[in-house]
Each structure stands twice: as C-alpha cells, then as structure tokens.
PDB file of C-alpha atoms in Angstrom:
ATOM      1  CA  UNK A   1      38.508 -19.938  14.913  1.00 84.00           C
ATOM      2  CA  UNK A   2      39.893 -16.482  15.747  1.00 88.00           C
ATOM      3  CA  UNK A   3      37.050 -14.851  13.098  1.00 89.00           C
ATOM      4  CA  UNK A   4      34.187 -16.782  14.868  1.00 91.00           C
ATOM      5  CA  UNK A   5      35.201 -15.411  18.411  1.00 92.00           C
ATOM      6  CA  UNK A   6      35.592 -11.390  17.358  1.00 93.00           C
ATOM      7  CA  UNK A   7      32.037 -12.078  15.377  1.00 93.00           C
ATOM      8  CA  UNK A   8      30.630 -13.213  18.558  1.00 94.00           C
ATOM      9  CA  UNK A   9      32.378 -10.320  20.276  1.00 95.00           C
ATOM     10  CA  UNK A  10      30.367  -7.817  17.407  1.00 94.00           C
ATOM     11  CA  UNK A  11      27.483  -9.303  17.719  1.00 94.00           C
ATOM     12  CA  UNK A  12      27.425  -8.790  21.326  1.00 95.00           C
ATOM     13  CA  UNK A  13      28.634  -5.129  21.292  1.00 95.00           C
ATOM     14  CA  UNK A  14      25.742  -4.836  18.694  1.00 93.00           C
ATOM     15  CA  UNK A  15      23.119  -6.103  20.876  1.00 93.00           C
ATOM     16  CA  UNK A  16      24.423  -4.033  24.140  1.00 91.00           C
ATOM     17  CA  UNK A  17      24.632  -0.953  22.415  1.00 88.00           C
ATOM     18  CA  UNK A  18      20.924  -1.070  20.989  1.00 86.00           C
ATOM     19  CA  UNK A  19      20.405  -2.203  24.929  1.00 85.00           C
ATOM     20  CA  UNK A  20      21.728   1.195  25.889  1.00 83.00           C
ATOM     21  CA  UNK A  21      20.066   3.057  23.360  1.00 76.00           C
ATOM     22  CA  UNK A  22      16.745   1.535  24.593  1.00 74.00           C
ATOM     23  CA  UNK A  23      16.997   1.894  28.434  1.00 75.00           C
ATOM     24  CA  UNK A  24      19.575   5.549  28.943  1.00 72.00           C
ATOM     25  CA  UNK A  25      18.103   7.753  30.223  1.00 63.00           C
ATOM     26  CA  UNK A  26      19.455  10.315  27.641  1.00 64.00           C
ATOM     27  CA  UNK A  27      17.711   8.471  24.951  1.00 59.00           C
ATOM     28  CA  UNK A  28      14.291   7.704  26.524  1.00 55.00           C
ATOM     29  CA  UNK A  29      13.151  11.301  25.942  1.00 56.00           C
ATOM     30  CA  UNK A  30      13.584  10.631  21.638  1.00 57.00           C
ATOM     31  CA  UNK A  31      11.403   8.227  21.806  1.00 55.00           C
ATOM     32  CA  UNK A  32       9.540   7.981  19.125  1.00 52.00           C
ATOM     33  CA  UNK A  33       6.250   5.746  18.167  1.00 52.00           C
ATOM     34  CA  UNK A  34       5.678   5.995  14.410  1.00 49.00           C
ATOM     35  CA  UNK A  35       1.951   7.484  13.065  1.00 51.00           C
ATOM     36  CA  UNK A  36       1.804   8.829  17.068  1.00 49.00           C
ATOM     37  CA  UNK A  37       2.606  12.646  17.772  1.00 54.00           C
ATOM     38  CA  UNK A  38       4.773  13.841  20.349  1.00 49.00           C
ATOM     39  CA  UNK A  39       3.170  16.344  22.669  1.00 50.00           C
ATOM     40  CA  UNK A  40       6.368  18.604  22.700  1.00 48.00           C
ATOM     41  CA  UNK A  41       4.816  18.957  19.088  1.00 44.00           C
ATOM     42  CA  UNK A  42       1.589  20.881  17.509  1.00 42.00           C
ATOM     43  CA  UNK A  43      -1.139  18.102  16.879  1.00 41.00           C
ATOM     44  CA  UNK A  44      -2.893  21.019  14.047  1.00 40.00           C
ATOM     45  CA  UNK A  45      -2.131  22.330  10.948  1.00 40.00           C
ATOM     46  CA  UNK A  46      -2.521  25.515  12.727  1.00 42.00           C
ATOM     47  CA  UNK A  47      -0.143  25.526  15.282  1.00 45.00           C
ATOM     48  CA  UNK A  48      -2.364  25.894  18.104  1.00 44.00           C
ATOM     49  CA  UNK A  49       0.754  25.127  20.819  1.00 49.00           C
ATOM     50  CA  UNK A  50       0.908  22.387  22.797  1.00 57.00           C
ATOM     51  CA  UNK A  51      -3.469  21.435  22.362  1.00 68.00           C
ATOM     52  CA  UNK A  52      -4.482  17.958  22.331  1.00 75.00           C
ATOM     53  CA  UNK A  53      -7.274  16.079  22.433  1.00 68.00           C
ATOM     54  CA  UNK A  54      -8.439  16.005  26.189  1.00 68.00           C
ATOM     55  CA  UNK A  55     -11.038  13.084  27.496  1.00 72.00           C
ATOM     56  CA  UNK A  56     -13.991  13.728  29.781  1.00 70.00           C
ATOM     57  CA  UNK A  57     -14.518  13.005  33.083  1.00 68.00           C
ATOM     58  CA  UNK A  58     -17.866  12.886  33.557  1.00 66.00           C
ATOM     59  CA  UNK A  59     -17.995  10.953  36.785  1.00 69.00           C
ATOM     60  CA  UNK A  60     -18.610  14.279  38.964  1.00 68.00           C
ATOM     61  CA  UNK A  61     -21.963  16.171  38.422  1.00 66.00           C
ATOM     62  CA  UNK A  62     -20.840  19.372  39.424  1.00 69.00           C
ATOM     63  CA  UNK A  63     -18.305  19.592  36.811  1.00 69.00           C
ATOM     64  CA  UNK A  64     -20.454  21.089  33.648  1.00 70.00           C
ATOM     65  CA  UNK A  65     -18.779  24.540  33.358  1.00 73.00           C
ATOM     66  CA  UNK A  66     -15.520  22.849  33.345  1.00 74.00           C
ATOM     67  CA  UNK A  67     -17.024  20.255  30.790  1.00 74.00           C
ATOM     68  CA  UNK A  68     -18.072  22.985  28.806  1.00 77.00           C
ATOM     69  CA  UNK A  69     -14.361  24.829  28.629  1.00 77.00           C
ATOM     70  CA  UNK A  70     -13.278  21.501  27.708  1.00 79.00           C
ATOM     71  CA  UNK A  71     -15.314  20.672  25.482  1.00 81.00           C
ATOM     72  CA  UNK A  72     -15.026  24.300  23.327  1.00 82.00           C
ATOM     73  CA  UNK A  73     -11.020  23.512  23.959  1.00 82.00           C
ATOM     74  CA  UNK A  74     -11.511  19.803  21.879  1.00 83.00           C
ATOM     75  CA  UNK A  75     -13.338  21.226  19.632  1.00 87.00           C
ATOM     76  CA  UNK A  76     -10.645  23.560  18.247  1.00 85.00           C
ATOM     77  CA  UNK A  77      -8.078  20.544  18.212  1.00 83.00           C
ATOM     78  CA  UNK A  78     -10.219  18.586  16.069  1.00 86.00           C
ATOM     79  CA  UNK A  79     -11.440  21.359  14.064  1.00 86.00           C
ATOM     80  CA  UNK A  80      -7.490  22.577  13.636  1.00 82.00           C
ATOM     81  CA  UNK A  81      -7.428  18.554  12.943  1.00 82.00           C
ATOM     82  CA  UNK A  82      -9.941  18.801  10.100  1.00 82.00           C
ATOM     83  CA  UNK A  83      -8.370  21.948   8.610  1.00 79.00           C
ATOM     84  CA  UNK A  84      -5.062  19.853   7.915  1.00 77.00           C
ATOM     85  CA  UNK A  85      -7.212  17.961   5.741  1.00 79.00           C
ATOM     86  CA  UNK A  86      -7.720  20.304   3.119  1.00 77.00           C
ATOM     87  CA  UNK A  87      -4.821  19.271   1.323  1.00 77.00           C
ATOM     88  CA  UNK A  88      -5.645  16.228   1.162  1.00 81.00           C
ATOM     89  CA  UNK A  89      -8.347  16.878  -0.946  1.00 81.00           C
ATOM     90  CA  UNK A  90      -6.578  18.705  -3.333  1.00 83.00           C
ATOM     91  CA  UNK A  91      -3.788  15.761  -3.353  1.00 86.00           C
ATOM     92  CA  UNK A  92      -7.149  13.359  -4.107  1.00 88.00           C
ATOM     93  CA  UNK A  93      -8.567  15.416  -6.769  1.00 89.00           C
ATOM     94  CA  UNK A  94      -4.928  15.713  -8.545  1.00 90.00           C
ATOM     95  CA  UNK A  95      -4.753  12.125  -8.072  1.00 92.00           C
ATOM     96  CA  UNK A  96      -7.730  11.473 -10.168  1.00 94.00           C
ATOM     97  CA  UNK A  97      -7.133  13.683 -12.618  1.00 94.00           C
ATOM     98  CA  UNK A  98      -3.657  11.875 -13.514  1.00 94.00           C
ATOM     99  CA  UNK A  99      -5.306   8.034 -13.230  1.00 95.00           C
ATOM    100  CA  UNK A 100      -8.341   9.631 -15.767  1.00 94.00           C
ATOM    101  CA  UNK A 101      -5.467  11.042 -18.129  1.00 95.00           C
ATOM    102  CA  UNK A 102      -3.299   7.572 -18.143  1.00 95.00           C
ATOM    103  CA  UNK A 103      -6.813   5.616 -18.224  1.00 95.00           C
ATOM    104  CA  UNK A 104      -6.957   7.367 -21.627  1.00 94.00           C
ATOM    105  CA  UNK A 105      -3.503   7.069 -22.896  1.00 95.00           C
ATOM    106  CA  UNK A 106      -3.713   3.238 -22.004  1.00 95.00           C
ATOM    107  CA  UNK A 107      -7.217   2.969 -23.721  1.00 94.00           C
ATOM    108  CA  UNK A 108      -5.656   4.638 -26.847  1.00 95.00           C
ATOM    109  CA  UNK A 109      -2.502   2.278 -26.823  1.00 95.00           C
ATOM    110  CA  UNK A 110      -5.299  -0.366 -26.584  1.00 94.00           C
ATOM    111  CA  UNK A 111      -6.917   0.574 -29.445  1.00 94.00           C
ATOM    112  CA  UNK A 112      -3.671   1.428 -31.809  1.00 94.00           C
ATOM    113  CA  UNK A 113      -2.339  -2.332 -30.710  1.00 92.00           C
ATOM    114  CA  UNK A 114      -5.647  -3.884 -31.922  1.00 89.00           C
ATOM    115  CA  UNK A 115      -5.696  -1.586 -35.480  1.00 89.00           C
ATOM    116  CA  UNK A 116      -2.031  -2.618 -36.079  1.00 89.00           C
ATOM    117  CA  UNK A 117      -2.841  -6.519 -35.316  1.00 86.00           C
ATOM    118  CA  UNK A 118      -5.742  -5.518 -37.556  1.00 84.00           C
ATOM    119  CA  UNK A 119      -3.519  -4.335 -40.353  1.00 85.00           C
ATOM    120  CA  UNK A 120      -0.704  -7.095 -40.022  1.00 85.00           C
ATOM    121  CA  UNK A 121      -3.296 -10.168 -40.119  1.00 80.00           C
ATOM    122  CA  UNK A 122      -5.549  -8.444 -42.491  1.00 76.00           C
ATOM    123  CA  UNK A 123      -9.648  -8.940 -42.806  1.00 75.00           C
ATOM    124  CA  UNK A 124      -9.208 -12.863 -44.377  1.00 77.00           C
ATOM    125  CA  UNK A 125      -8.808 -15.860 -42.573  1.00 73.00           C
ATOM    126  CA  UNK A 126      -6.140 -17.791 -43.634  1.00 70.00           C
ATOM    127  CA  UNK A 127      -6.701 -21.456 -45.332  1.00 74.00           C
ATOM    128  CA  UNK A 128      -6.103 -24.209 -43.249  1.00 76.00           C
ATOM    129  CA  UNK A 129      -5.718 -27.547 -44.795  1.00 73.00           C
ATOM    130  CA  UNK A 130      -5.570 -30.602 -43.031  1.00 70.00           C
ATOM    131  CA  UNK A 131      -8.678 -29.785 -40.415  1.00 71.00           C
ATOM    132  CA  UNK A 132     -11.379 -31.658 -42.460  1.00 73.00           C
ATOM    133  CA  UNK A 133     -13.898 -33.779 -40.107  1.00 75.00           C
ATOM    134  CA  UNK A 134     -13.368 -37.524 -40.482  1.00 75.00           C
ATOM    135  CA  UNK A 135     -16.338 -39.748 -40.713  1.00 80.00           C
ATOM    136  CA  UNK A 136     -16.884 -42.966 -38.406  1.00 82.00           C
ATOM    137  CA  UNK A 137     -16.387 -45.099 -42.254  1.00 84.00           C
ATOM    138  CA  UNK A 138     -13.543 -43.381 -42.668  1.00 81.00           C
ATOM    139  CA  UNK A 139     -11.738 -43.868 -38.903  1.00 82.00           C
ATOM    140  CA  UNK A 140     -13.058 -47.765 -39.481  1.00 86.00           C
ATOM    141  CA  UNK A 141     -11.055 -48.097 -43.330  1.00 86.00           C
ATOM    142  CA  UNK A 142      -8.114 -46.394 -41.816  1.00 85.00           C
ATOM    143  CA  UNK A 143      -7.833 -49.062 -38.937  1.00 87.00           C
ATOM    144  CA  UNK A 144      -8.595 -51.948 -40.945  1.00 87.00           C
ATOM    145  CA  UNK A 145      -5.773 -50.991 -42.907  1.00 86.00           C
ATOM    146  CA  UNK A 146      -3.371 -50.590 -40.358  1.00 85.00           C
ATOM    147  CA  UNK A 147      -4.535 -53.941 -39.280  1.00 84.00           C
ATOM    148  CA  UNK A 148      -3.897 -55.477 -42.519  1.00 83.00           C
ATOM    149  CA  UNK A 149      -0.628 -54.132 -42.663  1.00 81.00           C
ATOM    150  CA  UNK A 150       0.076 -55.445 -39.352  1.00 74.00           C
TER     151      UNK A 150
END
C-alpha cells in the first residue's frame, strides 16, 4: 500500500514539474516548435541577420514605394532560401548514384543465385513416376473393386 501512495506522489511531481516547465516564465522564451525557425535565428543559408519573410499589406494605395522596399527585402530571404538548397542537390545526385550502384550489385546477386540453382538442378528434368493420367475405365474398375471387396 505504501508503494502505491509514493507512485501516486511521482506521478504527480512528474506532471507538475512538466506544468512548470510549460507555463514559467523562464522557460516560455525556449520554446521551441519543431520544422519552425526561431526569429532570434538566420532563416538563410547566408546569414542575412535577423530577415524573414514579410507579408504585404496592400490595403493602402499610397503605399507602393514601401511595397517595393519590401518586396526587393523578400526577395533576398527567399533567394538566400533557395541558395540553401544547393546542397540538396548534391545530397540527391549522391543519393542516386549509390541506389544505381546497389541496383547493380543486387541484379548481379540475382543473376549468380539463378546460375548456381542452374548448376545444382542441372538442364534435365527429373523422372517422376506415379503422375500418369487415369482414364474414366480405369477410375470405374478401381471402384468396382473396392466395392467387391467391400
């Protein structure tokens, strides 16, 4: 009885202290979100600072030299965005090159496994005995003689 009540007492410390990690104050400003970037963090390859991605507001007419600055100003993001890319490429194209290499090395395991079945069972069937078609006559005589015997 004693272990069930200091289990319930560790579970509940448990929960309260992921409670307190959750809501402090202290802790609020590591929060995370996973596949998300920070924006105490560089969103390029390049290191451009502190640039993001900024939406338009295009409710006010009067606003196209400050849509234009904007605009120039997302374009470097992405294009900083796109640059990070590049290595992916490169990742792809190794990629590729090692599934076309083990495509090959499976294709010639393939191909040794069917020569050595080849080689064990040889080019000549083997003679079976015992697979010989039965005629009707011959299904007919066999039951009449099990009924005689009966």
């Amino acid at each position: 009885m004693l272990l069930i009540y200091i289990l319930i007492i560790l579970f509940i410390l448990l929960v309260s202290y992921q409670l307190i990690l959750a809501f402090s104050p202290m802790y609020v400003q590591y929060n995370l979100i996973e596949g998300l970037e920070n924006a105490t963090t560089a969103t390029t390859a390049t290191n451009v600072g502190t640039a993001e991605y900024q939406p338009y507001n295009v409710n006010d007419p009067n606003n196209s030299l400050i849509l234009s600055q904007q605009n120039a100003g997302n374009i470097e993001v992405l294009k900083g965005r796109v640059d990070g890319l590049d290595g992916v490429k490169k990742r792809v194209d190794d990629i590729q090159q090692s599934v076309d290499l083990m495509q090959t090395q499976i294709d010639q395991l393939v191909q040794q496994q069917a020569d050595y079945a080849q080689e064990i069972a040889g080019s000549t069937p083997p003679d079976i005995t015992g697979t010989d078609a039965e005629t009707t006559e011959d299904v007919e005589d066999s039951i009449e003689e099990d009924e005689d015997n009966i």
